[in-house]
XYZ file of C-alpha atoms in Angstrom:
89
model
C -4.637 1.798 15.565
C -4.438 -1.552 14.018
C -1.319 -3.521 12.516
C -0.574 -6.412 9.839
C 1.801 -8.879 8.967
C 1.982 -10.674 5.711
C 4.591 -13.615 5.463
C 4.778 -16.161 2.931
C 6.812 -19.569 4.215
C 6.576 -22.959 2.675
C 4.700 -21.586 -0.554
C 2.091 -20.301 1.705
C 1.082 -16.597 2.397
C -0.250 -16.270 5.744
C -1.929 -12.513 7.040
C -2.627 -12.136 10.497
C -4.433 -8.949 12.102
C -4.295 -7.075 14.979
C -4.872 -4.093 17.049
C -9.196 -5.218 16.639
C -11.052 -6.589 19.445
C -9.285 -9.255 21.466
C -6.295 -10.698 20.047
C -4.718 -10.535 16.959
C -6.644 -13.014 14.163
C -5.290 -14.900 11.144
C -7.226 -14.228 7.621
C -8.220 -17.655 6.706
C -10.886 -17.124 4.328
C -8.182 -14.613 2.543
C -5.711 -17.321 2.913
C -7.199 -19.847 1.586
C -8.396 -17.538 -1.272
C -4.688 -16.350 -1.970
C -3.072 -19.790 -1.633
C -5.478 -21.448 -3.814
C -4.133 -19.312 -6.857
C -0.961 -20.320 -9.230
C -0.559 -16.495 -10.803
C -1.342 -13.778 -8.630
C -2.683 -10.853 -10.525
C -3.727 -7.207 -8.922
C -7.373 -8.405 -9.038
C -6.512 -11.498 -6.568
C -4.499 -9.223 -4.378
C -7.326 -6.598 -3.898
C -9.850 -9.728 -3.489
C -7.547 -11.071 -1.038
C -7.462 -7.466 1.078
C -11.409 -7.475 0.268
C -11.695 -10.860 1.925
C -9.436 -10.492 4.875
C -11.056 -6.757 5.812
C -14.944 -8.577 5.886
C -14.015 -11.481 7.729
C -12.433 -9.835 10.602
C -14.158 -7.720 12.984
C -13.452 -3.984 14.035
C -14.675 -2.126 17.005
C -13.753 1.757 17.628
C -12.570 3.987 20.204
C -11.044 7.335 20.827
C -7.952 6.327 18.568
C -9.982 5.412 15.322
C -13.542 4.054 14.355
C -14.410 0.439 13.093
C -15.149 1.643 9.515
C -11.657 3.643 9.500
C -9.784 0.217 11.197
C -11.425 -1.714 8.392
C -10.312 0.398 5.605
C -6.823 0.102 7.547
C -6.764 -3.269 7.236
C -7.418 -3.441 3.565
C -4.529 -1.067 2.681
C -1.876 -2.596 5.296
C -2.512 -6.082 3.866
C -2.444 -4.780 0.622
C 0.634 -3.219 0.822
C 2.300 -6.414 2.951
C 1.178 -8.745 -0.077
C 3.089 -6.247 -2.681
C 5.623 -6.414 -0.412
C 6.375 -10.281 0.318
C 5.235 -10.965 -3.775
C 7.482 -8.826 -5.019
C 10.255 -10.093 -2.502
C 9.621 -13.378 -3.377
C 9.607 -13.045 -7.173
């Protein structure tokens, strides 16, 4: 239905999307938002998932609809931030 990957290399965090319409994108606007910050707290993380799910686009079909891919989106990026932060701490 949709899939994320979250990496952070050279003090950046970088999100990518894909499984949406056409190829997989890169979050910028959530990029920039979460590599602007020195202390990430919870509230940056879920404004970063906020960011990256509205500035992508979604389409549906049989496997899922664009409102479901969305909300997708927000939780897989959510959960690859935790992921890498905590990694990285």
């Amino acid at each position: 239905i949709i899939n994320v990957a979250v990496t952070y290399h050279n003090n950046r965090y970088c999100i990518v999307v894909g499984a949406r319409p056409g190829t997989a994108a890169f979050a910028f606007k959530a990029m920039n938002y979460i590599n602007e910050l020195n202390i990430i707290t919870e509230e940056d993380i879920e404004e970063t998932c906020r960011i990256a799910s509205d500035e992508l686009s979604f389409s549906s079909n049989f496997r899922g609809t664009k409102e479901y891919r969305k909300t997708l989106a927000y939780v897989y990026v959510k959960r690859g931030l935790k992921a890498v932060i905590n990694h990285v701490s």
